[in-house]
Tab-separated table of C-alpha atoms in Angstrom:
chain	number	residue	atom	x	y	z
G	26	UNK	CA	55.655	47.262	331.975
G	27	UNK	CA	52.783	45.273	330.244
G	28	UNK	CA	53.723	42.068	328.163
G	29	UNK	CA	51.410	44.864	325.463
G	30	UNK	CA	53.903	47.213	326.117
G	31	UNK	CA	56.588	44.982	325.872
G	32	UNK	CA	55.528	43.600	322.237
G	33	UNK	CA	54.778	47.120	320.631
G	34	UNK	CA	58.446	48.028	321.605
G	35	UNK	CA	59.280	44.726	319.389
G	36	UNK	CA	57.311	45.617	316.725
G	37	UNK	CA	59.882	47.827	314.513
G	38	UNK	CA	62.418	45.698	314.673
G	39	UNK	CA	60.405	42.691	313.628
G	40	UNK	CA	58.667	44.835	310.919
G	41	UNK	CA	61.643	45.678	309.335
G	42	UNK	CA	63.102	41.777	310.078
G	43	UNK	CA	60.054	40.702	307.854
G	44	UNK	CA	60.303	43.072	305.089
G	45	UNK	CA	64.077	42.766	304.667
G	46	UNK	CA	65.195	39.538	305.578
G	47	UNK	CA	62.360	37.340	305.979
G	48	UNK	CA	60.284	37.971	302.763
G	49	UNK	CA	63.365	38.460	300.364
G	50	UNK	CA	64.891	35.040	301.636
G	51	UNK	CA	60.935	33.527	301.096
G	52	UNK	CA	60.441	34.975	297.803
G	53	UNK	CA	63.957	33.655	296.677
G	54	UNK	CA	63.106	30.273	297.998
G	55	UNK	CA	60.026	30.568	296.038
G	56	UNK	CA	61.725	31.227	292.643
G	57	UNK	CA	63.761	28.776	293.010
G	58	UNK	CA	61.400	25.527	293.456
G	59	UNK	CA	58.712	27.007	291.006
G	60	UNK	CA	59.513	27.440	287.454
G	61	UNK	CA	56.771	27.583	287.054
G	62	UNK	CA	55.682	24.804	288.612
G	63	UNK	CA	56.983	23.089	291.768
G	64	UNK	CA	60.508	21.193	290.875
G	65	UNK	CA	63.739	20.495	292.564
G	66	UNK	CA	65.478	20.396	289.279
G	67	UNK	CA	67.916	23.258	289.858
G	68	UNK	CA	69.090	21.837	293.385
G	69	UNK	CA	69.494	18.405	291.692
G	70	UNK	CA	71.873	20.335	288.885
G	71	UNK	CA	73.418	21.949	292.081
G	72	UNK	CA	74.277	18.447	294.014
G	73	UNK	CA	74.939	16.343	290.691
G	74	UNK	CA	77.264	18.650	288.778
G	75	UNK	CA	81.025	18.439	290.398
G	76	UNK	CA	81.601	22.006	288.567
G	77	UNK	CA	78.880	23.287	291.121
G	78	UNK	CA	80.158	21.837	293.907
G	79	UNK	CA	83.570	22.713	293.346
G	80	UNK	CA	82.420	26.807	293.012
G	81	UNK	CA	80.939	25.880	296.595
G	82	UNK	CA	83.639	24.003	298.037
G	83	UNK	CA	86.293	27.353	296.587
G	84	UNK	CA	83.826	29.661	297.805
G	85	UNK	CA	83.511	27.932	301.637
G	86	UNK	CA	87.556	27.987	301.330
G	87	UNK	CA	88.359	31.261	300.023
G	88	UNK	CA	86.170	32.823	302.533
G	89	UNK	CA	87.892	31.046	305.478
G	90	UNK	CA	91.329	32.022	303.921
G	91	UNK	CA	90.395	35.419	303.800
G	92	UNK	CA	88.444	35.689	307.322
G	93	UNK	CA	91.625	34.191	309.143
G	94	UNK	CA	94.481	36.383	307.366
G	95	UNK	CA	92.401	39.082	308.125
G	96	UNK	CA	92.082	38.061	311.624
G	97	UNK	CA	96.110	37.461	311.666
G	98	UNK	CA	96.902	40.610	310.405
G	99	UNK	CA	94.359	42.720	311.891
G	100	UNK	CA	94.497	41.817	315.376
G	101	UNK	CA	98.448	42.701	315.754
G	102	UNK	CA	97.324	46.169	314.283
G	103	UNK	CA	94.319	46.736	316.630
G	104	UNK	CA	96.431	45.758	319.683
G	105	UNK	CA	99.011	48.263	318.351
G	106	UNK	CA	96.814	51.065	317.828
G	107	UNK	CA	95.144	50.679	321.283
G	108	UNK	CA	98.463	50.873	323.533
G	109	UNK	CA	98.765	54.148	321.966
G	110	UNK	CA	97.545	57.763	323.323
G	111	UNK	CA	94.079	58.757	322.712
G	112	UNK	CA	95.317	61.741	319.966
G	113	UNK	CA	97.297	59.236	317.875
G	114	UNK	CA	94.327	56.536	318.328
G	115	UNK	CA	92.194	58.631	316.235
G	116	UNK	CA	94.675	59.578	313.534
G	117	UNK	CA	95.651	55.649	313.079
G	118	UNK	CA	91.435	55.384	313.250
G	119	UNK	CA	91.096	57.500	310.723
G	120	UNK	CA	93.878	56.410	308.559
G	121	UNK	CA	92.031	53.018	308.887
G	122	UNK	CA	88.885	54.164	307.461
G	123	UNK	CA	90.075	56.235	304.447
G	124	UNK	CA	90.547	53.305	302.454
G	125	UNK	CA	86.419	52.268	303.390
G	126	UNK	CA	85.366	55.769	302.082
G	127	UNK	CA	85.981	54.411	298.500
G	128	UNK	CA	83.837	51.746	296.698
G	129	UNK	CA	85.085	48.168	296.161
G	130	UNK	CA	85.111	48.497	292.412
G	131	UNK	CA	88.082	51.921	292.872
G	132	UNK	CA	90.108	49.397	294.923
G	133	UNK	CA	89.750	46.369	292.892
G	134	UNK	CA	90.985	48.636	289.872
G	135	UNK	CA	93.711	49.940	292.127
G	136	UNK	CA	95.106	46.233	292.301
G	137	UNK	CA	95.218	45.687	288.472
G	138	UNK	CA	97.261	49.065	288.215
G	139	UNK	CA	99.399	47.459	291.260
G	140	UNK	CA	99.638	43.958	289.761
G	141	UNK	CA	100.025	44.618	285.962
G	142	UNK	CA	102.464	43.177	283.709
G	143	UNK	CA	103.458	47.248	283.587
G	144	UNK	CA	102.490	47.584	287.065
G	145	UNK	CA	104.291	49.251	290.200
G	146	UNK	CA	105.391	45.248	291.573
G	147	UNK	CA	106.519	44.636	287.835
G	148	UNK	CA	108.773	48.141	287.713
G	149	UNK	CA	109.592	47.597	291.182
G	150	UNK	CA	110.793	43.924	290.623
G	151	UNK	CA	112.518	45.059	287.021
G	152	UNK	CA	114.393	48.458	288.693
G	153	UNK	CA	115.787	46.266	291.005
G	154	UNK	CA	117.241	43.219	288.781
G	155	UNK	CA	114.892	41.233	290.576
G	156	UNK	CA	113.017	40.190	287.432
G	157	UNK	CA	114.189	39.894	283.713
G	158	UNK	CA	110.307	39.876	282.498
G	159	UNK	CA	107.054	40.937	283.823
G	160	UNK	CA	105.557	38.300	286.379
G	161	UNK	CA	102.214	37.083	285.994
G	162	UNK	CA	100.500	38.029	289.498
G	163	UNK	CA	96.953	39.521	287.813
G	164	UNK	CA	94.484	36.620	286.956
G	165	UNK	CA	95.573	34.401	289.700
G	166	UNK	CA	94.005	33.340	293.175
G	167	UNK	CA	96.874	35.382	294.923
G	168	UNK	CA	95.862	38.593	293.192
G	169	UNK	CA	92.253	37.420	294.504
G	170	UNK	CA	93.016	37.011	298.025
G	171	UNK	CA	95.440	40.151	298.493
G	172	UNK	CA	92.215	42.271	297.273
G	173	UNK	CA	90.026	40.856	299.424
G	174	UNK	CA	92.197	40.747	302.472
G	175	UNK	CA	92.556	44.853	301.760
G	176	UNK	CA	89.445	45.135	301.087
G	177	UNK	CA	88.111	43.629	304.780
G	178	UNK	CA	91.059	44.228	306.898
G	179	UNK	CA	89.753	47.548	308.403
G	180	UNK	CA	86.530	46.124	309.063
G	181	UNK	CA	88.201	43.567	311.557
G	182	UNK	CA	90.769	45.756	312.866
G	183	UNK	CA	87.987	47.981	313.955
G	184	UNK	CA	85.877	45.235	315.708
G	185	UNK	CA	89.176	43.952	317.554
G	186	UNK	CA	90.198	47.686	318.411
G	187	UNK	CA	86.416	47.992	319.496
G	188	UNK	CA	86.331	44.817	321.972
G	189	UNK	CA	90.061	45.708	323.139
G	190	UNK	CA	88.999	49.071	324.406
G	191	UNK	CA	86.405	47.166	326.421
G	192	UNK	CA	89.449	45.961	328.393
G	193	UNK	CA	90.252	47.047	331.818
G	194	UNK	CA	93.872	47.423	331.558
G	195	UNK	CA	94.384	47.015	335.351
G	196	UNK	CA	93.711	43.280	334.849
G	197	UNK	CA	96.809	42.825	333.110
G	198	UNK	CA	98.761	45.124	335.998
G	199	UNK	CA	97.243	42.610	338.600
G	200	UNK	CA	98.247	39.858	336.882
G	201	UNK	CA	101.754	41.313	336.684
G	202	UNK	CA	101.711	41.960	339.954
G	203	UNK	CA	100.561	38.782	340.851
G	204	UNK	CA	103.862	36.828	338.986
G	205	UNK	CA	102.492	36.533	335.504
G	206	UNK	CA	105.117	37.122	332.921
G	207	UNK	CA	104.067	39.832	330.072
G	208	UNK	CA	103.433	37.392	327.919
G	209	UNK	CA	101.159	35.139	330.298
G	210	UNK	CA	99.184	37.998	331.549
G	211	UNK	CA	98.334	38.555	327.106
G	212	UNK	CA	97.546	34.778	326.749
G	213	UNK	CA	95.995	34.286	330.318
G	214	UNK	CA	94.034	37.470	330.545
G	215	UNK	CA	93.834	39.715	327.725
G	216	UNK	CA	93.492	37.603	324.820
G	217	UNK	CA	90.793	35.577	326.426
G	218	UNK	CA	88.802	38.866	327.132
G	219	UNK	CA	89.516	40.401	323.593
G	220	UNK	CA	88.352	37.016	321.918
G	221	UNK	CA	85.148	37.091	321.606
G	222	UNK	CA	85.344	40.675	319.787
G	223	UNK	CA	87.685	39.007	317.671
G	224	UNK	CA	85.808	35.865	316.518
G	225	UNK	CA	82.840	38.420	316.072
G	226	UNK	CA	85.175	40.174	313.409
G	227	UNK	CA	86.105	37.019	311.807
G	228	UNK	CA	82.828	36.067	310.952
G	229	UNK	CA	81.512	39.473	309.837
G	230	UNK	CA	84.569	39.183	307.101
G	231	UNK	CA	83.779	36.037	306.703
G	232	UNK	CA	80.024	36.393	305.589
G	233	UNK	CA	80.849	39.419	303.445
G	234	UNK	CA	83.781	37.182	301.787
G	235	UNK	CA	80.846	34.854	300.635
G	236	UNK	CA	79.460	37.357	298.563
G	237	UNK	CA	82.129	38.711	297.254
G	238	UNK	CA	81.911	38.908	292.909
G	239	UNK	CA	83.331	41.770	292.085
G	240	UNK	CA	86.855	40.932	292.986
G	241	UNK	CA	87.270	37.686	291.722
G	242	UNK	CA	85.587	38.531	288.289
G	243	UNK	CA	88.265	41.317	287.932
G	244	UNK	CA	91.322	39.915	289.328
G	245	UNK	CA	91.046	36.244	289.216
G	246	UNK	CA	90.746	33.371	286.408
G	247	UNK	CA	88.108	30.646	285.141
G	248	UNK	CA	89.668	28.857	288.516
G	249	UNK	CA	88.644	31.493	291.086
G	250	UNK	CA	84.701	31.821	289.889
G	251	UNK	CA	82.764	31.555	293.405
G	252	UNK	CA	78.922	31.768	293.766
G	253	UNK	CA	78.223	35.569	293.757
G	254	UNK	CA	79.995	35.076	289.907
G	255	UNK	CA	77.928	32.136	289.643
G	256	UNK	CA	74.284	33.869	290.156
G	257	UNK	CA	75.349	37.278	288.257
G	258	UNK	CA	76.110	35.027	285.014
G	259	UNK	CA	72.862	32.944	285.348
G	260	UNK	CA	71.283	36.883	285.876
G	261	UNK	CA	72.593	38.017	282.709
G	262	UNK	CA	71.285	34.839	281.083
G	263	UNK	CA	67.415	35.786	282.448
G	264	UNK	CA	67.973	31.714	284.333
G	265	UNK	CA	65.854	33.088	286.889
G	266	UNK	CA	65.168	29.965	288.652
G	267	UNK	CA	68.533	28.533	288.760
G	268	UNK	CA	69.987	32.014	290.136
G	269	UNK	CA	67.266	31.885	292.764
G	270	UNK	CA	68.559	28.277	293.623
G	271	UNK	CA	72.212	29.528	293.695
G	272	UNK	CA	71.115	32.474	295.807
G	273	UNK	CA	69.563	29.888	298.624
G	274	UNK	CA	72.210	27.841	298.354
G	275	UNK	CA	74.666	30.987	299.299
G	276	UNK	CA	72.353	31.864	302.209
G	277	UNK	CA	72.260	28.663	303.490
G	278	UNK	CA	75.936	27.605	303.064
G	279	UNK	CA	76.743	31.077	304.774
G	280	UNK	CA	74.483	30.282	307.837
G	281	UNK	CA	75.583	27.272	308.417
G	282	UNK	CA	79.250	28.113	308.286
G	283	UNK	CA	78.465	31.275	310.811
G	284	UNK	CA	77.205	28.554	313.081
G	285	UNK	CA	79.924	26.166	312.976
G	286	UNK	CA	82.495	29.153	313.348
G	287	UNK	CA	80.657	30.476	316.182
G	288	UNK	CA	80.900	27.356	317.563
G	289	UNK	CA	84.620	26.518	317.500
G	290	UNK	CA	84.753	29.953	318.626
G	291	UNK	CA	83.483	28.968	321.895
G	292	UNK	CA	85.521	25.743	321.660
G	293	UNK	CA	88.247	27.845	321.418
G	294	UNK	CA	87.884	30.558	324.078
G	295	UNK	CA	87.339	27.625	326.890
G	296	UNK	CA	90.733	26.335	325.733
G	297	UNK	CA	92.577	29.830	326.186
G	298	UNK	CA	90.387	30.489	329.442
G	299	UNK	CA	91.419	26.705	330.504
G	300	UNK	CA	95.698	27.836	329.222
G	301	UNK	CA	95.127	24.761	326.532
G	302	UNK	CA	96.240	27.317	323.733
């Protein structure tokens, strides 16, 4: 095939790469140095304002939180669901993916009826002499993080289940036969081959986390404001310029975390593959 050939098959992809990722990402950049002429006054609000900084440091930390319970949780469930026959792999599947038919904002409002001061943890609590008065769980960083871990679990059980399926089963029967205990022939041979699926998962959840708004500005406080809140207040203000610089600020904090996780990723399959874990 002709190096021609070769660069009209590219073509698409990059023509869609330019209109969707590339000139948004430019255009945002643009708004946010120009306003209307060329400053650096909203990243200098950004760096010298500790309220700022802290929104970035909760938003980096939330994510994280969020990306490795997933991970913790999901995993466990994806191994589960793959040791199991084909019929009863697609029910759990589907099961999995009922809760992803609905729209964030349903299942953020579904927490507030779980977590209410009348709410079914409240009864629950009170029916069983547990509690004398209605606990305060809405409104608080907990109520935050539960959501969001709900929210993004099935998208990293399916990536696990996805890269565990992969998985040649008769590795783990040689390595059985071979001496390996059940539990060595998991950490020597199937973990290490299921990893990289599962870091993959991690930082889809992850990135998604860092744009999360609509969960926090429902179920948290004041304290649990991260940058997506951030930019949709400066939006309803018309600070154009300010949102824009919030906006690159988001991208850029996101890449650069995607790198550095992808990163100790590797870092961390060497170990496993080396039996350092």
């Amino acid at each position: 095939m002709k190096f021609r050939q070769i660069l009209w098959l590219f073509l698409p992809a990059t023509l869609l790469l330019v209109a969707f990722i590339a000139a948004p990402s430019f255009d945002l950049f643009r708004a946010s140095v120009f306003d209307p002429d060329f400053t650096t006054e909203h990243f200098e609000r950004l760096i010298n304002r500790s309220v700022y900084l802290d929104v970035m440091w909760r938003t980096i930390r939330v994510s994280l939180t969020v990306a490795v319970l997933c991970t913790l949780i999901g995993y466990p469930v994806a191994f589960f669901i793959n040791l199991q026959p084909r019929r009863r792999q697609t029910l759990l599947l589907f099961l999995i993916l009922i809760p992803m038919w609905m729209s964030i904002l349903i299942r953020t409002y579904a927490w507030i009826v779980i977590l209410g001061r009348d709410g079914l943890v409240n009864q629950m609590l009170a029916m069983l002499g547990l509690a004398t008065e209605p606990m305060q769980m809405l409104y608080t960083s907990g109520a935050v993080l539960a959501a969001m871990v709900q929210i993004l679990l099935p998208i990293q059980i399916l990536t696990c289940y996805a890269a565990m399926t992969e998985i040649d089963f008769d590795l783990i029967r040689a390595a059985r036969v071979l001496g390996a205990r059940p539990r060595q022939a998991l950490a020597r041979v199937f973990l290490p081959l299921s990893l990289d699926g599962t870091l993959t998962g991690l930082v889809i959840v992850f990135m998604l986390s860092m744009g999360f708004f609509i969960t926090p500005a429902l179920l948290g406080g004041r304290q649990d404001t991260m940058i997506a809140n951030l930019i949709e207040f400066q939006v309803q203000r018309l600070n154009w310029s300010f949102a824009a610089a919030l906006g690159v600020v988001l991208l850029i904090l996101t890449v650069g975390m995607i790198v550095a996780l992808r990163g100790a990723g590797k870092l961390l399959a060497r170990r496993v593959l080396k039996g350092g874990l």
